Short mmCIF file of C-alpha atoms and ligand atoms in Angstrom, two decimals:
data_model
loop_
_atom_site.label_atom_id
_atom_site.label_comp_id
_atom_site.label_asym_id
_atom_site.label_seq_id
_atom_site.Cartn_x
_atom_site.Cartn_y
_atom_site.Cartn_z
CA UNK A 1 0.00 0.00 0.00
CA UNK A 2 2.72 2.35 1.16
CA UNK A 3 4.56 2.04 -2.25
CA UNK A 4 1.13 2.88 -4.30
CA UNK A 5 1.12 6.20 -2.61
CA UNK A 6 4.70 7.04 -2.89
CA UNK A 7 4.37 6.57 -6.27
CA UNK A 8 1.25 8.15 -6.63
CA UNK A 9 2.74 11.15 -4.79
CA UNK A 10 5.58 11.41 -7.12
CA UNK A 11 4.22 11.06 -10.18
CA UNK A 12 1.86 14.04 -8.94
CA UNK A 13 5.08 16.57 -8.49
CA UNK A 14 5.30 16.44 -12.36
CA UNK A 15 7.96 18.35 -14.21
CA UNK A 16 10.90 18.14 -12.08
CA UNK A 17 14.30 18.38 -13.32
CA UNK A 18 16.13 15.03 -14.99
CA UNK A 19 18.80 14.67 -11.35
CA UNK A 20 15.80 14.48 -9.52
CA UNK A 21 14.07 12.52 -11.11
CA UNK A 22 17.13 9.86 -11.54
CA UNK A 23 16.90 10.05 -7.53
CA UNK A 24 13.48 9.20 -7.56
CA UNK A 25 13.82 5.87 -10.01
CA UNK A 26 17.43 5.40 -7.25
CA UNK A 27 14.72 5.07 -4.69
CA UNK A 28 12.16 3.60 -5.29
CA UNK A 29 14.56 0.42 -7.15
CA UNK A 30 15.86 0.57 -3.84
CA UNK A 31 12.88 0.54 -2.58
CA UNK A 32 11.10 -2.70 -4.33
CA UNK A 33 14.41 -4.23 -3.68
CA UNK A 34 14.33 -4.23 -0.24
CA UNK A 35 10.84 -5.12 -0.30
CA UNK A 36 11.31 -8.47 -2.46
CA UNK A 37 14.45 -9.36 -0.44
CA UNK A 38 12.68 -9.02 2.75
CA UNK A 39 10.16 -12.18 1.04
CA UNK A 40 13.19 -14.05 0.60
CA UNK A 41 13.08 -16.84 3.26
CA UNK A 42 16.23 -16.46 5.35
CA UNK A 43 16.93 -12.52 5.22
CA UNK A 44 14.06 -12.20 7.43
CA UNK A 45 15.43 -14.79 10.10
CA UNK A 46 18.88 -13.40 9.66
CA UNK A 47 17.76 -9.91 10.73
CA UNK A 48 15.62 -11.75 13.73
CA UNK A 49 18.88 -13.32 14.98
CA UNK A 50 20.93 -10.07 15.05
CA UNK A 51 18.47 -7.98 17.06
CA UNK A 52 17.77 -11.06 19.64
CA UNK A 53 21.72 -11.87 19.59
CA UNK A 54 22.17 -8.13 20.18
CA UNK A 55 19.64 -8.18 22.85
CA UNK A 56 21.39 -11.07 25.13
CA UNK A 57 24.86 -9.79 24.08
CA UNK A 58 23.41 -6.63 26.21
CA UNK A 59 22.45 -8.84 28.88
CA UNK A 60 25.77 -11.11 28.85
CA UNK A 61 27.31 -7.73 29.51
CA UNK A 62 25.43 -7.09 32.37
CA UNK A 63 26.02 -10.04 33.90
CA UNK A 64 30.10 -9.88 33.08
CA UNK A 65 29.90 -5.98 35.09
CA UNK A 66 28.61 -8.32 37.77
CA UNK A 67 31.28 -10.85 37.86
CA UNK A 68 34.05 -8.06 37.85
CA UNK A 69 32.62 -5.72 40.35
CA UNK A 70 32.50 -9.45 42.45
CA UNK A 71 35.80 -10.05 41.49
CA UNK A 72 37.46 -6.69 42.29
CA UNK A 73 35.41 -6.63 45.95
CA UNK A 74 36.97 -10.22 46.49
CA UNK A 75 40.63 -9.01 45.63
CA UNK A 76 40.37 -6.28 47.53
CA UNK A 77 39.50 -8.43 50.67
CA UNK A 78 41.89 -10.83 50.05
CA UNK A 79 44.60 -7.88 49.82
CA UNK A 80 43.51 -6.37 53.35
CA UNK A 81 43.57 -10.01 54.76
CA UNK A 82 47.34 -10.03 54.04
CA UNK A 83 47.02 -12.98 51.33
CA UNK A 84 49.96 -12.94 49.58
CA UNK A 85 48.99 -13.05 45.78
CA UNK A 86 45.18 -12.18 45.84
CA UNK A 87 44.89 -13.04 41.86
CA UNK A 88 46.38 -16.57 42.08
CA UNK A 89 43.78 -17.13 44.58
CA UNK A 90 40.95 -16.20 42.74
CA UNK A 91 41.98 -18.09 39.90
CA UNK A 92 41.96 -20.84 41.57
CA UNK A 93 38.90 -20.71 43.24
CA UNK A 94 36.76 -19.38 40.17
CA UNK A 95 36.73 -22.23 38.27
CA UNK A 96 36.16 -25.21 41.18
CA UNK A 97 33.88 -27.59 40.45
CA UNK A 98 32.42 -30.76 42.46
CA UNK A 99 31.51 -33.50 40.05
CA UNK A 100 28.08 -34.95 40.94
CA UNK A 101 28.38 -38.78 42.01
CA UNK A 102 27.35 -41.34 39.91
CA UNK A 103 23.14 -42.07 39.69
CA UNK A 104 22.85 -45.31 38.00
CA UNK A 105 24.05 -47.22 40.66
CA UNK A 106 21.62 -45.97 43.38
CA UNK A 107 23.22 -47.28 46.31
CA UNK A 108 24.59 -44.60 48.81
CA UNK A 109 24.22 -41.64 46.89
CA UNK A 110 23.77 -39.26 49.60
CA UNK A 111 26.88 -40.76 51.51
CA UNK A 112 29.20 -39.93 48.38
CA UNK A 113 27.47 -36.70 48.06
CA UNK A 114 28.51 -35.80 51.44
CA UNK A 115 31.86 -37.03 51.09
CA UNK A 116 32.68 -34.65 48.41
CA UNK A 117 30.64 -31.59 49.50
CA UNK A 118 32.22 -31.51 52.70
CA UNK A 119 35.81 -32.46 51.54
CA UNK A 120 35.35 -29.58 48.99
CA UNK A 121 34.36 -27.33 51.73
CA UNK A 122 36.93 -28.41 53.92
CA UNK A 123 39.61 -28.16 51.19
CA UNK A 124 38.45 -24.52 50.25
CA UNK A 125 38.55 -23.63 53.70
CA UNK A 126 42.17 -25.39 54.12
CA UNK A 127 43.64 -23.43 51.09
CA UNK A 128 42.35 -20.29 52.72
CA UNK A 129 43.60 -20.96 56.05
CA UNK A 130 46.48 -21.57 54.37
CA UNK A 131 47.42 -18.42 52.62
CA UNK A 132 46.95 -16.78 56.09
CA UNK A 133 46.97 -19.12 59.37
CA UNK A 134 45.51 -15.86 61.52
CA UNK A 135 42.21 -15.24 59.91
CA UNK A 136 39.43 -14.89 62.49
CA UNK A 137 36.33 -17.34 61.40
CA UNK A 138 34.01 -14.38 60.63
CA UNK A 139 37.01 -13.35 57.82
CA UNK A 140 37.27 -16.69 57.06
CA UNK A 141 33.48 -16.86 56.72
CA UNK A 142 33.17 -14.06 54.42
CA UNK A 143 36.28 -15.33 51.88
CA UNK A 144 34.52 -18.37 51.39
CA UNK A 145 31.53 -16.30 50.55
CA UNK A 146 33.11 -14.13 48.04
CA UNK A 147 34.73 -17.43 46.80
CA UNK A 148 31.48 -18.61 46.19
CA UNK A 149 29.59 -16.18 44.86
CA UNK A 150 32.97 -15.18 42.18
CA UNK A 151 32.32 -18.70 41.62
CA UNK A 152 28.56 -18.87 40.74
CA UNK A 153 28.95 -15.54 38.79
CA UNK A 154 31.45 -16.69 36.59
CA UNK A 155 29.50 -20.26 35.78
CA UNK A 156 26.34 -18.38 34.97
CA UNK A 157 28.28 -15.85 32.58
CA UNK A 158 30.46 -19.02 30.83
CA UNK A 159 26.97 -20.48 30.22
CA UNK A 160 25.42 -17.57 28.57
CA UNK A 161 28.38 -16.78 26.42
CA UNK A 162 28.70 -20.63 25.41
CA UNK A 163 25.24 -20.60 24.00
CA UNK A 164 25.36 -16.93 22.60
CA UNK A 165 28.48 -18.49 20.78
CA UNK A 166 26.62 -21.42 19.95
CA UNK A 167 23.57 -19.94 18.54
CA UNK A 168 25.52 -17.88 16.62
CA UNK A 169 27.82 -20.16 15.22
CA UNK A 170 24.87 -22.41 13.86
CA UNK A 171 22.83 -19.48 12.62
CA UNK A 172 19.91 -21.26 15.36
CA UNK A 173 16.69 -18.81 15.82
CA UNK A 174 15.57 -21.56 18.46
CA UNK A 175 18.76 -21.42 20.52
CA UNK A 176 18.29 -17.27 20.40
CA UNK A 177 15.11 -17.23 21.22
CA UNK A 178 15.55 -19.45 24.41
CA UNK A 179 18.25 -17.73 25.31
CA UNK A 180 16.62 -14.36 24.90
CA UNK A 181 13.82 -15.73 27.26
CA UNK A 182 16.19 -17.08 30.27
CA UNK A 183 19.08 -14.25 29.77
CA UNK A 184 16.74 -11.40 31.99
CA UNK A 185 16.45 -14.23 34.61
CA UNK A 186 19.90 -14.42 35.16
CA UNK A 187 20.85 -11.09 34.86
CA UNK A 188 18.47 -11.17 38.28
CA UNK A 189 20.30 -14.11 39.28
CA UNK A 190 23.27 -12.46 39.19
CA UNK A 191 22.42 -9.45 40.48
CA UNK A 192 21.26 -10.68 43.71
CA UNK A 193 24.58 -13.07 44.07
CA UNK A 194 26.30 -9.54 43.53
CA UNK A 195 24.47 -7.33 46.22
CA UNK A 196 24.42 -10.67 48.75
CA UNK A 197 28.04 -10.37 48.58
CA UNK A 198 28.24 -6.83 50.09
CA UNK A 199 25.43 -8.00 52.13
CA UNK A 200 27.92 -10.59 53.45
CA UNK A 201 30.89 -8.51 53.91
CA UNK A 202 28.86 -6.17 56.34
CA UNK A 203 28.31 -8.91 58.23
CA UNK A 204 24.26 -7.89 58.36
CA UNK A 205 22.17 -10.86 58.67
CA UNK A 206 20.18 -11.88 55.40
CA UNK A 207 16.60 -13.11 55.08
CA UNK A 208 17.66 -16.87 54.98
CA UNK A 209 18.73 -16.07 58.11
CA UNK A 210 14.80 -16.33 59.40
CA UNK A 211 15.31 -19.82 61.27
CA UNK A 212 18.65 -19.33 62.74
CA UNK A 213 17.42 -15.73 64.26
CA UNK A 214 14.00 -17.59 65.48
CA UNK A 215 16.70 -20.97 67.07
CA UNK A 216 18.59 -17.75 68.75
CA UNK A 217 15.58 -16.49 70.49
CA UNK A 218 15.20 -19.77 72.20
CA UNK A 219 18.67 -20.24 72.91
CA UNK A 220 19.15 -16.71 74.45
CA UNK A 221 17.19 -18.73 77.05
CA UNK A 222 19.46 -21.78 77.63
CA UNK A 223 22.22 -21.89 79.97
CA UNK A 224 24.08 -24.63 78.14
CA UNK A 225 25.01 -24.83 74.91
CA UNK A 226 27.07 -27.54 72.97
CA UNK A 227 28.56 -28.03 69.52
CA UNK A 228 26.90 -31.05 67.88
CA UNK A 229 28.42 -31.37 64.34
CA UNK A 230 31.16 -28.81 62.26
CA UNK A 231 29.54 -25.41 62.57
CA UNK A 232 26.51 -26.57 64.17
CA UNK A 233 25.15 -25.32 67.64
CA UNK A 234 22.66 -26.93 70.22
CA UNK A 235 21.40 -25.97 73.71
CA UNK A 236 18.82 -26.76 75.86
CA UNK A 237 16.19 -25.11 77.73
CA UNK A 238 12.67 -26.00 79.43
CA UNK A 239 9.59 -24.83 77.81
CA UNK A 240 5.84 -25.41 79.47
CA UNK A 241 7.17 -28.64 81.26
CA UNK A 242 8.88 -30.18 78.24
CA UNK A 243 13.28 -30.39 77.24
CA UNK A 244 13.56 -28.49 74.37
CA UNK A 245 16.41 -28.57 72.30
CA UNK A 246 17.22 -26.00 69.82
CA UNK A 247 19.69 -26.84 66.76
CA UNK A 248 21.27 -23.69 64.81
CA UNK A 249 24.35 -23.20 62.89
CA UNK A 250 26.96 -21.34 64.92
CA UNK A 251 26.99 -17.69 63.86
CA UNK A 252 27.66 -14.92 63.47
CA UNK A 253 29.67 -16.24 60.64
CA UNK A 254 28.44 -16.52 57.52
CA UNK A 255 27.73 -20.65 57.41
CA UNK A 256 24.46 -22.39 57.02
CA UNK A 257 26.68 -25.61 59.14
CA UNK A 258 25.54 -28.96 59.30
CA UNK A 259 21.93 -29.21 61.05
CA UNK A 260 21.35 -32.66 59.51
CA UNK A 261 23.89 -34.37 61.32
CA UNK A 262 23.81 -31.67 64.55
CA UNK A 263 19.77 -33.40 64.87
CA UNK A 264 20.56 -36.65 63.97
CA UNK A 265 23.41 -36.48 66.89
CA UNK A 266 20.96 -34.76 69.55
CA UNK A 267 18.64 -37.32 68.58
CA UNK A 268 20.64 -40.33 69.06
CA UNK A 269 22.20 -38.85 72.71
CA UNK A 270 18.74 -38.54 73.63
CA UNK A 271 18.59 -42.33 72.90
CA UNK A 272 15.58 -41.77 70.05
CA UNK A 273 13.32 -40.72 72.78
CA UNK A 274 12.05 -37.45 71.11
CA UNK A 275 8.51 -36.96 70.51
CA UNK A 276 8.66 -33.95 67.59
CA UNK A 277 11.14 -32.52 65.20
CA UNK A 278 9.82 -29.04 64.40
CA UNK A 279 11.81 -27.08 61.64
CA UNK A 280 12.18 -23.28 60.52
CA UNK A 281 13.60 -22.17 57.38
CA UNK A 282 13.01 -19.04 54.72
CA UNK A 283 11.12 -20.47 51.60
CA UNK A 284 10.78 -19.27 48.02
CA UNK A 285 7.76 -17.51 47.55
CA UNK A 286 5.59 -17.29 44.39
CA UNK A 287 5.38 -14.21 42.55
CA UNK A 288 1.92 -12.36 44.02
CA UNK A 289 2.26 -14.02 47.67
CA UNK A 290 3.36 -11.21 50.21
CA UNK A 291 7.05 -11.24 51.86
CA UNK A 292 7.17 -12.70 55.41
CA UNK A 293 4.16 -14.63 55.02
CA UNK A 294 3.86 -18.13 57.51
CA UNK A 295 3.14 -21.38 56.37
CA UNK A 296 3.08 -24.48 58.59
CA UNK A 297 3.30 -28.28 56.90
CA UNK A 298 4.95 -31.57 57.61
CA UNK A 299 8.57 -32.66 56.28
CA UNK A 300 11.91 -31.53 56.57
CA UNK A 301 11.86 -27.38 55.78
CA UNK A 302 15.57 -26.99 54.33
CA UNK A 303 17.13 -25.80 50.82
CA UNK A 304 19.48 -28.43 50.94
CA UNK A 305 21.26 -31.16 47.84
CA UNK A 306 20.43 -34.03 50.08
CA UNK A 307 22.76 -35.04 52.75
CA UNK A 308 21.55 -32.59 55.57
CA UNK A 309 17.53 -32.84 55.08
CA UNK A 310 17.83 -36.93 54.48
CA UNK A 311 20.06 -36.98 57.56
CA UNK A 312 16.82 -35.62 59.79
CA UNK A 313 14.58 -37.66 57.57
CA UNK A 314 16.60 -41.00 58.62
CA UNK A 315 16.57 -40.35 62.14
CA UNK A 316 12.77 -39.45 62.55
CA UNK A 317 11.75 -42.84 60.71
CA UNK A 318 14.34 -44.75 62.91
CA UNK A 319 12.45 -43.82 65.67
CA UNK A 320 9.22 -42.36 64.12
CA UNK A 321 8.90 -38.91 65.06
CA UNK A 322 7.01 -36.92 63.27
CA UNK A 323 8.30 -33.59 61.55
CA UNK A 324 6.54 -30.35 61.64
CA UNK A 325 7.55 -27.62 59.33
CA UNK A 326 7.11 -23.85 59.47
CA UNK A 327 8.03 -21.83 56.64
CA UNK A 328 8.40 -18.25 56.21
CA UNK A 329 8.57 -16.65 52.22
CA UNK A 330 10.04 -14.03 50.87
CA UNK A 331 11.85 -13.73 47.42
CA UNK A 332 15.62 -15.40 45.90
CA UNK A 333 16.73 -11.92 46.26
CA UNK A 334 15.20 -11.58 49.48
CA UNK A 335 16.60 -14.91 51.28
CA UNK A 336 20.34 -13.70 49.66
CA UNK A 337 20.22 -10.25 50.95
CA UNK A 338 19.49 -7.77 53.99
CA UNK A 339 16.94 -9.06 56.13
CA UNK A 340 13.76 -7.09 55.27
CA UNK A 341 11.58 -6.12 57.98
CA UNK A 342 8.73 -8.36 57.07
CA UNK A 343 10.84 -11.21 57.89
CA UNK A 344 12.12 -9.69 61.09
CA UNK A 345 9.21 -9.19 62.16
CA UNK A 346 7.58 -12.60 61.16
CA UNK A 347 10.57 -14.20 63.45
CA UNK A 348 8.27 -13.47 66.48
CA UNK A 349 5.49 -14.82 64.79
CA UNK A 350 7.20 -18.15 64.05
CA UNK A 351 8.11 -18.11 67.58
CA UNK A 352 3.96 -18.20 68.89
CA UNK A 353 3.66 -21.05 65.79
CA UNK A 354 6.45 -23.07 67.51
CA UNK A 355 4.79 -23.02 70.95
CA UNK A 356 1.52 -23.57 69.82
CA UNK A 357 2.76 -26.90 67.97
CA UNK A 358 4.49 -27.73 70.89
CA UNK A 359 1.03 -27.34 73.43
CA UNK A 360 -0.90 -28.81 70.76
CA UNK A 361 1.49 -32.12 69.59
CA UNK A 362 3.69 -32.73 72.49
CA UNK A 363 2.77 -33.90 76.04
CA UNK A 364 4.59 -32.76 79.05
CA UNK A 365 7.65 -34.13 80.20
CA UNK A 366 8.44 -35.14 76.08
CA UNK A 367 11.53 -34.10 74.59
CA UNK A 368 11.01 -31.92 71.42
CA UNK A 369 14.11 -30.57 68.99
CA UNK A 370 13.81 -27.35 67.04
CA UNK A 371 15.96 -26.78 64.10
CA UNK A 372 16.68 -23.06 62.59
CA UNK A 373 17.87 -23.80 59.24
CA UNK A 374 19.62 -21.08 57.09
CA UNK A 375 22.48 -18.97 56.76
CA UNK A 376 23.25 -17.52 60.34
CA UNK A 377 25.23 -14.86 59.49
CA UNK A 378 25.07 -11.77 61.63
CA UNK A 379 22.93 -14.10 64.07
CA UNK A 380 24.82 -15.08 67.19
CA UNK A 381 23.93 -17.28 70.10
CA UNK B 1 9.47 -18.70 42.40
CA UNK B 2 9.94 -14.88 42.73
CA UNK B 3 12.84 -13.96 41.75
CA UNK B 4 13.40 -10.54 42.79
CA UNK B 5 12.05 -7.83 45.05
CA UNK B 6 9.61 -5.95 44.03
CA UNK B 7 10.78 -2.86 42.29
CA UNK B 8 14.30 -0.79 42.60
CA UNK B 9 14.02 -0.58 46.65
CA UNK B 10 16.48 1.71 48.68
CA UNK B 11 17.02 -0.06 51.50
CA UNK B 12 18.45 1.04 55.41
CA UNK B 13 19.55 -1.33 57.70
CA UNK B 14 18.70 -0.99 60.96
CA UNK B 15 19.61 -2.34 64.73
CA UNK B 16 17.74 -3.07 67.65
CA UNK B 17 18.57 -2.48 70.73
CA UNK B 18 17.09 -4.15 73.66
CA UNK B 19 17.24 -4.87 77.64
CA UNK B 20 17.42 -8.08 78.64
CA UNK B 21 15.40 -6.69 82.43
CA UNK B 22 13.02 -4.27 81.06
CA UNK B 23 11.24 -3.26 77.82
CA UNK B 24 13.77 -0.55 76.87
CA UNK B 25 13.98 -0.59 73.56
CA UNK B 26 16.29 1.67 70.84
CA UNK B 27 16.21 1.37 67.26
CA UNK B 28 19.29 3.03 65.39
CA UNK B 29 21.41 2.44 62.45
CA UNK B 30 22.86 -0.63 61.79
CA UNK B 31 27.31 -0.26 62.12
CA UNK B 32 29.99 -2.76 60.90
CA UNK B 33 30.47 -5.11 63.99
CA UNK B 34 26.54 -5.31 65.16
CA UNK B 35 25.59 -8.99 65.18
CA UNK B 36 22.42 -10.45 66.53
CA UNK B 37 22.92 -11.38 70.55
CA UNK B 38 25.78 -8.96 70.79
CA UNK B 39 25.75 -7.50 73.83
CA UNK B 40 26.25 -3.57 73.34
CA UNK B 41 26.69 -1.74 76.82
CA UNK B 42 23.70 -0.89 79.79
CA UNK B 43 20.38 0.31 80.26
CA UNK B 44 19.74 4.02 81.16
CA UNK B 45 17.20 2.77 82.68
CA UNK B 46 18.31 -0.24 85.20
CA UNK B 47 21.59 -0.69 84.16
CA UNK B 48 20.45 -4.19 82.91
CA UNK B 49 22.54 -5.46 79.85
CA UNK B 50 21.62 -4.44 76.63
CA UNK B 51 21.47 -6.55 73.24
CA UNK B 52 21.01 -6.51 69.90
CA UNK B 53 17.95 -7.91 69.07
CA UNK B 54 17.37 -7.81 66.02
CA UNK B 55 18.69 -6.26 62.58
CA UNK B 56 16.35 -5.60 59.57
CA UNK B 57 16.18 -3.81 56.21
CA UNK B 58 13.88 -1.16 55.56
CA UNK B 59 12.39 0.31 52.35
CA UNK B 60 12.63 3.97 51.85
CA UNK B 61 10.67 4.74 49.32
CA UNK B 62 7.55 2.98 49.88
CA UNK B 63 4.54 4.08 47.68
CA UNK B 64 1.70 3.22 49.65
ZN1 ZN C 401 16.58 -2.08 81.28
#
């Protein structure tokens, strides 16, 4: 339609003189030309797959400003903290990897799985211990952190360029467009690794932090209070005629610990005779559902591979105690990051949940263990 | 799952202060060092020992 009125308009005009009217015939050629190549099956794709490949290159970009501002916070650390060659560090650390154990044989899975997540804790943990014997655990908390989050940062940006490079180098519209759909989620991705970071460094607690700040407003109570398993916290106190005792991670460094095994030991000193397992942990909310929201359920409440939440799982059927779950929500961003005041204030709330499962599902005189799962950093004891 | 918060939030981090004899309470900003359970000092009012309570984000520019 468009061209029938150019034309129209033109030939209107008249009498013009012969270089203007050589432009004219220039133009419109051009014109129809670029109208019967754009019919041509290919061009049309081509064109789609620059502006989408230019669209996640933007977004790649994004997420690479992330990894370097992660990277140059890190150094910087690791320079104050006396390490001698900050870079070597980092290099080795960005790149670590813990292969998954094999699935096909489905014997003992989680026991393998545990092997190598904690060796590959310990050894990170050993190599920064290492570089400087005199770090204070919070420090040490906080490097392996940064280590972690350099770590995730980089992974998600290798990913994205892989595929960018891969969709490109087979001329695939499909790859693209996938990759033009999941890019902007983990652009967010790695924007909240980035802000946790400096979150981290602060030492201010974040908002998986929920159950390990509700564990700490029992133990304020408790006179005594034990180490049950590596970074993991227990203490006792009486609540309403029943022993209650509380499991955390040990803060305030930044560690989520090992409350799997810290129940599974309380348990078994108790000698099995526990009546309820109740545990607290942040949970991922769905997009419309308000921050700091409670939900109460059965199971295990823990963002964990395997290892810690089967570890409470085996011990409750060995002796068949039920487990009671209370969950607070709040956003990935949310969990990773400050603490919002929804969630702070929901902590006291959880606290009136626990007691009223305890009244309702334990009788005096029972033993019950409560479990703050989460990242107890900034959270104390 | 949600990913993000909602919106571009300015956040301040705050600290509360507590007694652990009366219901003094303080809120102030939140400094390097503050952990939760810390103890930070005495009550004006009893002289009881005071603690950190609690320490939460909050959003600034709130439309509502
Ligand atoms: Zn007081």
């Amino acid at each position: 339609m468009s061209l029938i009125i150019v034309l129209a308009q033109a030939s209107s005009q008249g009498s013009q003189n012969g270089a203007a009217l050589a432009f004219s015939y220039i133009f419109y050629i051009f014109f129809i030309a670029l109208l019967a190549l754009s019919f041509f099956p290919g061009v049309q794709q081509k064109t789609q797959i620059m502006f989408l490949s230019r669209d996640v290159e933007q977004k790649l970009q994004m997420i690479e400003n992330y990894l370097k501002d992660s990277k140059s916070i890190t150094e910087k650390l690791l320079k104050e903290k006396g390490f001698p060659d900050p870079k070597a560090f980092l290099d080795r650390v960005i790149d670590r990897f813990v292969i998954d154990p094999v699935s096909i044989e489905p014997t003992d899975i989680i026991n393998r799985m545990k092997l190598l997540m904690r060796s590959n804790e310990d050894t990170v943990r050993e190599m920064i211990m290492s570089a400087n014997p005199n770090l204070d655990p919070m420090t040490r908390s906080q490097i392996e952190i940064s280590a972690e989050v350099v770590n995730a940062l980089n992974l998600i940006f290798k990913v994205i360029r892989h595929y960018l490079i891969m969709a490109k180098k087979l001329n695939s519209i499909m790859i693209m467009y996938q990759l033009q759909m999941v890019a902007p989620i983990y652009v967010k991705y790695a924007e909240a690794y980035s802000k946790a970071q400096k979150v981290f460094l602060q030492g201010i607690p974040i908002g998986d932090g929920l159950g390990p700040l509700v564990a700490s407003k029992f133990l304020m109570k408790s006179s005594q209070k034990f180490t049950v398993s590596k970074d993991t916290i227990a203490g006792t106190l009486e609540f309403e005629g029943r022993k209650l005792v509380v499991v955390k991670a040990e803060g305030p460094m930044a560690t989520v610990g090992t409350p799997g095994e810290g129940v599974q030991n309380v348990i078994e000193r108790e000698g099995g005779k526990v009546s309820r397992i109740i545990t607290v942990d942040a949970a991922l909310k769905l997009e419309g559902e308000e921050t700091g929201t409670i939900a109460e359920g059965m199971g295990v409440a823990m963002g964990d591979p395997g290892p810690e939440k089967i570890a409470i799982e085996r011990v409750a059927v060995k002796y068949g105690i039920p487990i009671d779950a209370v969950i607070v929500k709040m956003s990935m961003e949310e969990a990773i990051t400050e603490m919002r005041k929804e969630v702070y204030q929901a902590a006291d709330k959880v606290i009136d949940y626990v007691k009223r499962i305890i009244l309702e599902r334990t009788k005096p005189g029972s033993t019950v263990v409560l479990v703050g799962v989460g990242n107890t950093a900034g959270i104390a004891q | 799952m949600a990913i993000s918060a909602d919106s571009k939030q300015v956040l301040k981090v705050k600290t509360v202060v507590k007694c652990m004899q009366c219901d003094y309470t303080q809120e102030r900003d939140f400094q390097v060092g503050d952990f939760v359970l810390k103890l930070v000092g005495n009550c004006p009012k009893d002289n009881g020992p005071l603690y950190i309570a609690g320490i939460y984000a909050e959003t600034l520019n709130q439309k509502k």
